[in-house]
Tab-separated table of C-alpha atoms in Angstrom:
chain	number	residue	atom	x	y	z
A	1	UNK	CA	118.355	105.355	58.603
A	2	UNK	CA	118.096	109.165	59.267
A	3	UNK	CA	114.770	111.235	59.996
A	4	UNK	CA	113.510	111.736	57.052
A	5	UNK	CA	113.127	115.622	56.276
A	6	UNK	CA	111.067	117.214	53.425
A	7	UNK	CA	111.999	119.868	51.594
A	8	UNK	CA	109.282	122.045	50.764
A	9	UNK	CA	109.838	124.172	47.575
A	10	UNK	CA	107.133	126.370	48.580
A	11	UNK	CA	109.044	127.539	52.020
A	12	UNK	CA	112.094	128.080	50.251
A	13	UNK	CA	110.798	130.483	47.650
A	14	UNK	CA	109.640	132.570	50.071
A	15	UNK	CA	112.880	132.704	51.085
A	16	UNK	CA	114.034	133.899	47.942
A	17	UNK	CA	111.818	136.133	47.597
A	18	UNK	CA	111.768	137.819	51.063
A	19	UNK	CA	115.924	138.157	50.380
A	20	UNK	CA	115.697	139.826	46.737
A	21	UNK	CA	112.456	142.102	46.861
A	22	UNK	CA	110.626	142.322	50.366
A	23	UNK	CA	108.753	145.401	49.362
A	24	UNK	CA	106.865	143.738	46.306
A	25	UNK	CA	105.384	140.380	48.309
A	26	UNK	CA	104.525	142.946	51.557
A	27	UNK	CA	102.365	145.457	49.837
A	28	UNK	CA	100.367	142.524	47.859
A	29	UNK	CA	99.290	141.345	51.562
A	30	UNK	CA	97.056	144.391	52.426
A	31	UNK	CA	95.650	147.268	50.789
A	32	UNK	CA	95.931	149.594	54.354
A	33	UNK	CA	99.556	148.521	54.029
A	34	UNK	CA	100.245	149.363	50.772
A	35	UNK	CA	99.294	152.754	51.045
A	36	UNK	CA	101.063	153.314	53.837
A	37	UNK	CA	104.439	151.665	53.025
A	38	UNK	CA	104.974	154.465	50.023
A	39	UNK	CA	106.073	156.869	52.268
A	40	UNK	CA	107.533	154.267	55.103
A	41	UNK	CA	110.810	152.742	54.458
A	42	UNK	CA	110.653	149.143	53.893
A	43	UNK	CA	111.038	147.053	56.661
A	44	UNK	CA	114.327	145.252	56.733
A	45	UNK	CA	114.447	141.720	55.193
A	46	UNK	CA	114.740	139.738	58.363
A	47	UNK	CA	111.902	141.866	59.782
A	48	UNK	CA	109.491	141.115	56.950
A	49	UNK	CA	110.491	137.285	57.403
A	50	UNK	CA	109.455	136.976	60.653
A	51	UNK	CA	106.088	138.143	60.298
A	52	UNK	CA	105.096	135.733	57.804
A	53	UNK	CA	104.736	132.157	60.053
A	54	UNK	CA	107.181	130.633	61.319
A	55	UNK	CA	108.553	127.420	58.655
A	56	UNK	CA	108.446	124.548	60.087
A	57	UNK	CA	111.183	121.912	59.183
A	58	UNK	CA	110.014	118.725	59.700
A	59	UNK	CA	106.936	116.819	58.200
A	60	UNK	CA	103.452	116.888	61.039
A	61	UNK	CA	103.760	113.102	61.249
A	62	UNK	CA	107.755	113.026	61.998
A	63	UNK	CA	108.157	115.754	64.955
A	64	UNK	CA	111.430	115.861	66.218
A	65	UNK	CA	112.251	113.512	69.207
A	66	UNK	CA	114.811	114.451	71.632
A	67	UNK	CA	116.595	111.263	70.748
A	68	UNK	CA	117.618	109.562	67.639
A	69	UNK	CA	114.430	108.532	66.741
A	70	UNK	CA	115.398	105.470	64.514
A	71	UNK	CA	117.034	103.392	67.360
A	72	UNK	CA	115.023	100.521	68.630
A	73	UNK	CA	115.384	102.011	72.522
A	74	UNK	CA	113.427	104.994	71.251
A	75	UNK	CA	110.618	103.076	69.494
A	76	UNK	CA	109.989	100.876	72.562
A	77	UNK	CA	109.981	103.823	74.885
A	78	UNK	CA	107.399	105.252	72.548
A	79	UNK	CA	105.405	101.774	72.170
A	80	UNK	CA	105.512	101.655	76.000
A	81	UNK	CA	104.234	105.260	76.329
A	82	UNK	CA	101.275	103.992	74.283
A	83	UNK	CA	100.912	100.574	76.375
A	84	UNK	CA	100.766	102.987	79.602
A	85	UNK	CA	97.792	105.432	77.801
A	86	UNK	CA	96.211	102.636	76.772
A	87	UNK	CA	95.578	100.032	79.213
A	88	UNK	CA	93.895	100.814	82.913
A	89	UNK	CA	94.964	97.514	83.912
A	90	UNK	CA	98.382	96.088	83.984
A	91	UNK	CA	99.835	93.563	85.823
A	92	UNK	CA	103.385	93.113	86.683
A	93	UNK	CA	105.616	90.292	86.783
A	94	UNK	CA	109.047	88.972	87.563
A	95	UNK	CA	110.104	86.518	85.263
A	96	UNK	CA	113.018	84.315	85.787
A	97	UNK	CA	114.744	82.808	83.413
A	98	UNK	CA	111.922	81.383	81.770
A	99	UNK	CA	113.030	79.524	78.691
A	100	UNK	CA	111.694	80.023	75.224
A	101	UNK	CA	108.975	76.993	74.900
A	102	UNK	CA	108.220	77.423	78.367
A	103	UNK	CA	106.970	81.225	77.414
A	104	UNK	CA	105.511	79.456	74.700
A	105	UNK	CA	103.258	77.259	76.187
A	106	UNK	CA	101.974	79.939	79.094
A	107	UNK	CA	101.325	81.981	76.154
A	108	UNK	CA	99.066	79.332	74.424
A	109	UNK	CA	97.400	78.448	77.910
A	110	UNK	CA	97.065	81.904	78.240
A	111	UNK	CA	95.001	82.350	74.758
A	112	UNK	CA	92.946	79.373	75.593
A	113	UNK	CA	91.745	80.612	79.103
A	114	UNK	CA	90.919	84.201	77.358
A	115	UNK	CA	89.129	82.799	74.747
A	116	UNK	CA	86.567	80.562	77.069
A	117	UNK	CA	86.146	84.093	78.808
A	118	UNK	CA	85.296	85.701	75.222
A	119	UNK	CA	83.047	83.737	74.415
A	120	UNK	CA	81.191	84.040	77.719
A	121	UNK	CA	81.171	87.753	77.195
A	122	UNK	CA	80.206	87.321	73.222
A	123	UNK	CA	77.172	85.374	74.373
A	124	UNK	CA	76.411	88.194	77.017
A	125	UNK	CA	76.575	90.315	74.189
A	126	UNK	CA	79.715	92.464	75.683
A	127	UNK	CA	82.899	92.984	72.968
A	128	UNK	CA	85.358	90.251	73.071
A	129	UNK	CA	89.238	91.630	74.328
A	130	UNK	CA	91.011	88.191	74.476
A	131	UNK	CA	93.271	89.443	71.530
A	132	UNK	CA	94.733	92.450	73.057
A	133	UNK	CA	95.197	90.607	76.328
A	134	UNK	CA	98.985	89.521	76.268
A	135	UNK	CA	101.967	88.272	78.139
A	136	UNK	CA	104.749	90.815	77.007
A	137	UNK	CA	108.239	91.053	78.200
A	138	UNK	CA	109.664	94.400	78.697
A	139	UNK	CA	112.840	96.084	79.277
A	140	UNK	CA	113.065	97.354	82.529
A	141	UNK	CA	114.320	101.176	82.345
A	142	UNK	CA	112.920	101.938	79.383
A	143	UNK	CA	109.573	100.573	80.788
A	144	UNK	CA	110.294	102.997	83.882
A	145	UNK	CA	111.211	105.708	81.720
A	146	UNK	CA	107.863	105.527	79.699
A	147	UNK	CA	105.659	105.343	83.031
A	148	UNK	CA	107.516	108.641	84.389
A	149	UNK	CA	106.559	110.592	81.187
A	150	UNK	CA	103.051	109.126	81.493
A	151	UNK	CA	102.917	109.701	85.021
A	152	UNK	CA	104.794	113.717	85.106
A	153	UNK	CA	104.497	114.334	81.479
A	154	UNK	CA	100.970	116.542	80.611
A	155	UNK	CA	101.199	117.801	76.800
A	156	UNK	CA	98.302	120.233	77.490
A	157	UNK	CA	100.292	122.009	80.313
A	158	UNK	CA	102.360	125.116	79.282
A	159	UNK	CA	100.979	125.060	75.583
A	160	UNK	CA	99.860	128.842	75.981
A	161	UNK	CA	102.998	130.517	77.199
A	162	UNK	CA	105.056	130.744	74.114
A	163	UNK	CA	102.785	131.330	71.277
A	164	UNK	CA	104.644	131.937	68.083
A	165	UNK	CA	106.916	129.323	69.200
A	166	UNK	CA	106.266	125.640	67.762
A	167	UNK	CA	105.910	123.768	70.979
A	168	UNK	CA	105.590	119.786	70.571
A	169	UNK	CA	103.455	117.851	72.501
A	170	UNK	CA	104.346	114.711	72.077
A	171	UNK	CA	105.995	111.835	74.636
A	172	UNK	CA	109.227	111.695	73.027
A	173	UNK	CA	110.231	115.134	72.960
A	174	UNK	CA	112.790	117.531	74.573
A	175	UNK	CA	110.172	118.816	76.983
A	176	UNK	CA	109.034	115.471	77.570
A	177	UNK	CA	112.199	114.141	78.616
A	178	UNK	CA	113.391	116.860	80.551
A	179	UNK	CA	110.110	117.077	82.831
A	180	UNK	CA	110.254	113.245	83.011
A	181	UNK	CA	114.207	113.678	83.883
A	182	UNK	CA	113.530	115.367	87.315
A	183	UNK	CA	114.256	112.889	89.870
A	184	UNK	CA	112.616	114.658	92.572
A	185	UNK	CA	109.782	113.088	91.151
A	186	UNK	CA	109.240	109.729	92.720
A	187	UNK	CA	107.383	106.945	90.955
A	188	UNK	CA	105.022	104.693	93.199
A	189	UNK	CA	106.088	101.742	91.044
A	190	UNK	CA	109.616	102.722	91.576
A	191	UNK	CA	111.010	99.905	93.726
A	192	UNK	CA	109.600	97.381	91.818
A	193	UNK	CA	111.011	98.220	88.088
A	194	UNK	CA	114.007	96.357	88.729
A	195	UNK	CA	115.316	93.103	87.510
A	196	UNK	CA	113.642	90.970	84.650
A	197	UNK	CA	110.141	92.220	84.253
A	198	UNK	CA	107.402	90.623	82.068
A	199	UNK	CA	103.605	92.853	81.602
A	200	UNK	CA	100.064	91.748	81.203
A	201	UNK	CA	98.206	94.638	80.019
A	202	UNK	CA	94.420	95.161	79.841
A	203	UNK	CA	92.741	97.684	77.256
A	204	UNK	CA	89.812	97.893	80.294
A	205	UNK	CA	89.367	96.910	83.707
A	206	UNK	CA	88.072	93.388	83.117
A	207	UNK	CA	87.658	91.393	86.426
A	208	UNK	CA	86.673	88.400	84.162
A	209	UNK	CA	89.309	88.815	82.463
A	210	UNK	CA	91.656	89.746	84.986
A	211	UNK	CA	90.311	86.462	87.346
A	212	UNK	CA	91.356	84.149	84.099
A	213	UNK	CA	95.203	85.771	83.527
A	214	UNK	CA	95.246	85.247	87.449
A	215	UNK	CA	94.048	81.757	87.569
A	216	UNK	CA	96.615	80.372	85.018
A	217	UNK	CA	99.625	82.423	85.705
A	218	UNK	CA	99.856	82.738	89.564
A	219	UNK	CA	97.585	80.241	90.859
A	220	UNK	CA	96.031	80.240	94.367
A	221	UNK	CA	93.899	78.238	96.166
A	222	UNK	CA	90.958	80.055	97.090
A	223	UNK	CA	90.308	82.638	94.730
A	224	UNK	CA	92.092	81.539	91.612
A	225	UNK	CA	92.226	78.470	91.501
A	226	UNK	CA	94.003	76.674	88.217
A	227	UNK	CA	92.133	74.689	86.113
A	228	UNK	CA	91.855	71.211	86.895
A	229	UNK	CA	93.789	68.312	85.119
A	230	UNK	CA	90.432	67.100	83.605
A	231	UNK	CA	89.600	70.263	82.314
A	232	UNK	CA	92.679	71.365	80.770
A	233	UNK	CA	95.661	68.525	80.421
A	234	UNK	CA	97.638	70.960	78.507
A	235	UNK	CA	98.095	72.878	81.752
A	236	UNK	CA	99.857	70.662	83.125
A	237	UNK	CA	102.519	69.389	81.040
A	238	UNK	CA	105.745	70.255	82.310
A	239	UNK	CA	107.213	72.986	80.330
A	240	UNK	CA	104.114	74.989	81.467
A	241	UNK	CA	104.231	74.045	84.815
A	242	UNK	CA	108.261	75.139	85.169
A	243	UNK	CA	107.806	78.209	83.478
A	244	UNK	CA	104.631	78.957	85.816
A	245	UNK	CA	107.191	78.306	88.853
A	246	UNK	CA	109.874	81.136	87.707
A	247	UNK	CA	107.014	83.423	87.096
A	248	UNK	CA	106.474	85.908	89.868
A	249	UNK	CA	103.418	88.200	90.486
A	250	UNK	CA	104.790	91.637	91.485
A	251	UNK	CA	101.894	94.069	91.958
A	252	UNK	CA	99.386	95.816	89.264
A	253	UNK	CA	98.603	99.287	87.987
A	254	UNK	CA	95.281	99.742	88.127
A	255	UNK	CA	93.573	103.694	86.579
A	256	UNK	CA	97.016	105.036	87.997
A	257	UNK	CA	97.156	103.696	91.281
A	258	UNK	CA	99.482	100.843	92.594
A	259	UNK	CA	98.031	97.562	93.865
A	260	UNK	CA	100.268	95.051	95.648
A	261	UNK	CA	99.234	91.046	95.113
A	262	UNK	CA	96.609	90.951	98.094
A	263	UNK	CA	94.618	94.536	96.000
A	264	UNK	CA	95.186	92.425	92.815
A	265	UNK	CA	93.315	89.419	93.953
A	266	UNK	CA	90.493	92.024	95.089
A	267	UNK	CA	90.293	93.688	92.069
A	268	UNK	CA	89.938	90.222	90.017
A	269	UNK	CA	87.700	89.267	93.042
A	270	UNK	CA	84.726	91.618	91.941
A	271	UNK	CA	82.167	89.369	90.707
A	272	UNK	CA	80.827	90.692	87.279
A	273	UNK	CA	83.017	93.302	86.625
A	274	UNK	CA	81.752	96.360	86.206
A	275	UNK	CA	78.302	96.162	85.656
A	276	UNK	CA	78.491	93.668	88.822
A	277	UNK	CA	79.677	96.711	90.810
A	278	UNK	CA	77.059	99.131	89.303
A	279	UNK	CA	74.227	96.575	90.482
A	280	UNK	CA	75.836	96.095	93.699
A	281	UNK	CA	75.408	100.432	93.665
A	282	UNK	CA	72.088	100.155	93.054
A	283	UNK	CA	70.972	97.397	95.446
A	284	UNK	CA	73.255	99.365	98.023
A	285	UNK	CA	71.272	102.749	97.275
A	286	UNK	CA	67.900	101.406	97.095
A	287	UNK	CA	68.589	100.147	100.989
A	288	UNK	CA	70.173	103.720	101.703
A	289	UNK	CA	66.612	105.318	100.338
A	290	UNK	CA	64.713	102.794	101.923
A	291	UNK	CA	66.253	103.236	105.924
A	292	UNK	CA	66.838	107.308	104.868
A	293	UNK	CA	62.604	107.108	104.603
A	294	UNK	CA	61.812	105.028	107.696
A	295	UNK	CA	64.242	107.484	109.371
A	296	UNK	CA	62.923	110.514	108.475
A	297	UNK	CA	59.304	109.485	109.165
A	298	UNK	CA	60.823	108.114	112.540
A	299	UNK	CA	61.539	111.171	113.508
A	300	UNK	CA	58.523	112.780	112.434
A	301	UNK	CA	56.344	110.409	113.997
A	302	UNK	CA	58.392	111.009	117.423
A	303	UNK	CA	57.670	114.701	117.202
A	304	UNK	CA	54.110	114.170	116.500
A	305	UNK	CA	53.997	111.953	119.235
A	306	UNK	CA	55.837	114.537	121.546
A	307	UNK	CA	53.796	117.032	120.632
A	308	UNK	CA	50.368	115.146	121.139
A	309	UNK	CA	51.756	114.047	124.159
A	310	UNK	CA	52.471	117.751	125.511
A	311	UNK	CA	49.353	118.174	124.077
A	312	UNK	CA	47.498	115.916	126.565
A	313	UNK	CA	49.934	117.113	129.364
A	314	UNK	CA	49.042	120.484	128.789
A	315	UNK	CA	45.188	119.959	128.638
A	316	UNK	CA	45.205	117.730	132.150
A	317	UNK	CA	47.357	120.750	133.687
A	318	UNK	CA	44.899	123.345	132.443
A	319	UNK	CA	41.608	121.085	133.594
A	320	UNK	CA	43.693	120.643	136.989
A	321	UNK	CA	44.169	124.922	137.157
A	322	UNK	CA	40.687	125.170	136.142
A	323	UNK	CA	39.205	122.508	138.640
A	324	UNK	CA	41.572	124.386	141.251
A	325	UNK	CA	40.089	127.450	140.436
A	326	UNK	CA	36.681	126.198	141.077
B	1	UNK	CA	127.154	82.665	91.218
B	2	UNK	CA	127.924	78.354	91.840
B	3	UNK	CA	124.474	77.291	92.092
B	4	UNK	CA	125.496	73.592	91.916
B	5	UNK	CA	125.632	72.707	95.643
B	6	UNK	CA	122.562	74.482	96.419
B	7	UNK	CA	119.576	71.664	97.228
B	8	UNK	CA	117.086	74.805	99.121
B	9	UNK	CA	116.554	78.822	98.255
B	10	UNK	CA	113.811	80.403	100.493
B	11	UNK	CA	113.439	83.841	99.927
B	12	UNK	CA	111.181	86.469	101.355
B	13	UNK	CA	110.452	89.725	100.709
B	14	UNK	CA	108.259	93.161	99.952
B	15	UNK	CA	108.389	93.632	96.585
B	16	UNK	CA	107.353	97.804	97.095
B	17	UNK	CA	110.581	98.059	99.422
B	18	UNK	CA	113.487	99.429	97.904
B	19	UNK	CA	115.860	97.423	100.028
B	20	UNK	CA	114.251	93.581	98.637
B	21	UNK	CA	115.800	93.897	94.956
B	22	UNK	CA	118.972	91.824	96.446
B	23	UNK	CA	116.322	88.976	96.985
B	24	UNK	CA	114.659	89.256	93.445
B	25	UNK	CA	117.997	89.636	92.005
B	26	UNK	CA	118.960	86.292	93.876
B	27	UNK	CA	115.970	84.716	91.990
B	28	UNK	CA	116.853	85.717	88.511
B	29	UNK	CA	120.153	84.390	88.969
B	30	UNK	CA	119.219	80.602	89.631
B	31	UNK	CA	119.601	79.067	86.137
B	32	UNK	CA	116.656	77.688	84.269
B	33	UNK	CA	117.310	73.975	84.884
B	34	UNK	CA	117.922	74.267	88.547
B	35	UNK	CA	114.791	73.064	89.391
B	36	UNK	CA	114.284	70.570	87.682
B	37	UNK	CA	117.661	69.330	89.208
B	38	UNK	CA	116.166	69.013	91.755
B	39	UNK	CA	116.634	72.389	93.749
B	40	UNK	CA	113.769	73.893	95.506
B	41	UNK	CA	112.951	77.238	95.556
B	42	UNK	CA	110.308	79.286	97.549
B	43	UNK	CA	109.277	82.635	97.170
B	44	UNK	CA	107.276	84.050	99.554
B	45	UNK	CA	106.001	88.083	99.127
B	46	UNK	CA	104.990	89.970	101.667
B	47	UNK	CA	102.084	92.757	101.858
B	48	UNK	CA	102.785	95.823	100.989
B	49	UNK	CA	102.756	97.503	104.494
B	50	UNK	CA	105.255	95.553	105.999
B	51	UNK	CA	108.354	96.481	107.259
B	52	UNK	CA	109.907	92.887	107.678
B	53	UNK	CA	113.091	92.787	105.873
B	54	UNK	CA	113.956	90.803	102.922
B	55	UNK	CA	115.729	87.062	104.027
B	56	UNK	CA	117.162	84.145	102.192
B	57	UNK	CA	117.897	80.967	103.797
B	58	UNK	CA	119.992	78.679	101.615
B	59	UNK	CA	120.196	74.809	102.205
B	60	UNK	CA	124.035	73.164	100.809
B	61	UNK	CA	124.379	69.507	99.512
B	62	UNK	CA	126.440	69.359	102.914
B	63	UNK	CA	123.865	70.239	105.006
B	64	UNK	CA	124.927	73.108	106.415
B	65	UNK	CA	122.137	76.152	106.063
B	66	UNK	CA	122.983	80.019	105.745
B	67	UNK	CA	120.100	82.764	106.593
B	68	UNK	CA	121.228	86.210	105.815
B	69	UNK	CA	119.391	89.567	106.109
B	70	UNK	CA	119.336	90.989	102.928
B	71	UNK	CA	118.152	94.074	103.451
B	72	UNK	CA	121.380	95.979	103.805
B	73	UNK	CA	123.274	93.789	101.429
B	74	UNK	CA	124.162	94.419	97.957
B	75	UNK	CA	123.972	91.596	95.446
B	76	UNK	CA	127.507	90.906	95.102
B	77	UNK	CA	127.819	90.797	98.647
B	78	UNK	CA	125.003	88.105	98.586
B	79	UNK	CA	126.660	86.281	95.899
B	80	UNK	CA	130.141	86.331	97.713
B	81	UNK	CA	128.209	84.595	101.095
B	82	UNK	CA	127.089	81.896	99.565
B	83	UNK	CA	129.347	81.371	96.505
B	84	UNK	CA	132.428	81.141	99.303
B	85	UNK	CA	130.616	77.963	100.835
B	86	UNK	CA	130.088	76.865	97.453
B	87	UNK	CA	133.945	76.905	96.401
B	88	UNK	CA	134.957	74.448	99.391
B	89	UNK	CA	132.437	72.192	98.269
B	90	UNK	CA	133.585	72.381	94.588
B	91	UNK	CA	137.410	71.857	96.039
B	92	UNK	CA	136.433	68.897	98.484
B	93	UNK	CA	134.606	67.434	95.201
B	94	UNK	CA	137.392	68.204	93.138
B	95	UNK	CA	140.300	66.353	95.578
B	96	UNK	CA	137.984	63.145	96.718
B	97	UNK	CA	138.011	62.844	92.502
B	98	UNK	CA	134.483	62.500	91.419
């Protein structure tokens, strides 16, 4: 289907009008104008249409993309664009030739482990996210296409330079593409957007959340460790147990930055997420205040006790001069 | 890629080096069923820091094992090492019959 274009009547009157009689529409503007333009030649007819703004041809919700905007390639890169914004938190991983009910039933186990976690948070009174937590495979390039306009593309930069000019902002534009284009820009995920790659993407940095989607889809003894057969049978049927094996952890992108496996198990490793952390702050700071006093009294104890202790000196020496004296 | 005569894959590599997407590629390439055929695969990942390069060591139904370096191979050059092992097997099966 092509882009859908209005056609406004309204910007194609003036037109019209602009073409047959400039002078009449030009002196209706402004009085100071209209005085002035009796003696003045009128301006010629292109003249007069560029002062009036500049028309713009497509509809504020369709801009124009630098691609053909009604191909699926161009929607995902979009939808990815908006994954990136969105979510701080996204892990990356290799999937290989996982079949379709094995995806299946990680995805259910998946659900189930999120939803113990929401209702733990519900109870703590915190907003549920288990719903926007899921396992979503991608297409590779277009994937590292969308993180390199995230990443290099800044709609705010450059916005002042041409003003009369319509200049669009958004991620799928010419701009957009051709700043993302510039391969002297390197990516920090770079290496690893190759080959079949599947995304776990978190609308917030969630350690809870992030220790569940760890402990069911790669595993490990110490920190993650799977559920246990009592707990959750369903884990272990088979088809969840070969897909689990085909699934590899890559790495994550946490606010920006790159973790490898070893940072990702850290950053699910911090107990309490964030409100954990801001305790841990606190309890940190109150011990900083706490030593910062004893130290500064320290030292002003020590100088009071130098001093007094010159003091002293000071007093023998002189009842020493004066008993010399004597 | 004949992945019929393989019985062991062991692969490691850094998944933030460029020169490890051989080894991943290798991965995707081992069909669905294979382990449940009873092939056994390994993946081990290094840290992010380290500068060991990507391996594979491959085990045949023969016996005979094959470690290559594949960090200055390309994947079809991967393929060709092991899949030229594979063939004599396939041609010794096919003559003997079964």
């Amino acid at each position: 289907m092509p882009p859908r274009i209005r056609v406004r009547p309204r910007a194609l009157c003036m037109r019209c009008t602009h073409a047959s009689t400039p002078i009449s529409t030009q002196t209706a503007s402004y009085a100071s104008i209209a005085t002035a333009s009796a003696t003045v030649p009128a301006p010629e007819a292109h003249q007069s249409f560029r002062a009036t703004a500049p028309i713009r041809l497509y509809p504020p919700t369709q801009p124009p993309s630098h691609k053909p905007p009604e191909v699926r390639k161009t929607q995902l890169h979009r939808q990815y664009q908006s994954l990136l914004r969105s979510s701080p938190l996204i892990l990356i991983f290799q999937h290989n030739n996982v079949k379709a009910v094995e995806l299946m039933s990680i995805r259910r186990e998946l659900a189930v482990a999120l939803r113990k976690v929401d209702a733990e948070r519900i109870k703590n009174g915190q907003d549920p996210l288990a719903d926007e937590i899921r396992l979503q495979i991608i297409q590779t390039n277009i994937f590292a296409s969308a993180l390199r306009v995230v990443e290099f593309f800044n709609p705010e930069e450059h916005i002042t330079e041409q003003p009369e000019q319509q200049i669009l902002t958004h991620g799928l534009s010419r701009r957009a593409h051709e700043i993302a284009n510039n391969r002297k820009l390197k990516l920090e995920l770079e290496p690893i957007l190759s080959g079949p790659l599947a995304v776990v993407a978190f609308p917030s940095v969630a350690p809870q959340y992030l220790k569940a989607v760890m402990s069911i889809l790669s595993p490990s003894k110490g920190d993650f460790p799977a559920p246990t057969r009592r707990a959750n049978p369903d884990y272990y049927e088979p088809a969840v147990q070969q897909g689990l094996q085909k699934l590899m952890l890559l790495g994550a992108r946490v606010e920006g930055k790159v973790f490898d496996v070893g940072g990702t198990k850290w950053v699910g490793g911090i107990d309490g997420g964030i409100d954990g952390l801001r305790a841990q702050l606190v309890h940190m700071l109150q011990g900083v205040g706490g030593s910062l006093t004893s130290a500064l009294e320290g030292a002003s104890k020590s100088l009071y006790f130098t001093v007094e202790v010159r003091r002293l000196d000071m007093e023998e020496k002189e009842k020493g001069s004066e008993e010399k004296k004597d | 890629m004949i992945t019929r005569f393989l019985t062991d894959v062991r692969v490691t590599f850094n998944p933030f080096s460029l020169r490890s997407k051989p080894a991943r590629l290798f991965l995707s390439l081992i069909p669905p069923n294979a382990r449940n055929d009873g092939m056994k695969v390994e993946s081990k990942m290094l840290p992010r820091n380290s500068e060991e390069p990507a391996k594979l060591a491959v085990k045949f139904k023969d016996g005979k094992e094959m470690d290559l370096d594949l960090s200055k191979m390309r994947i079809t050059e991967v393929m060709e090492e092991v899949d030229r092992h594979s063939r004599q097997l396939a041609r010794k099966e096919e003559l003997l019959g079964n």
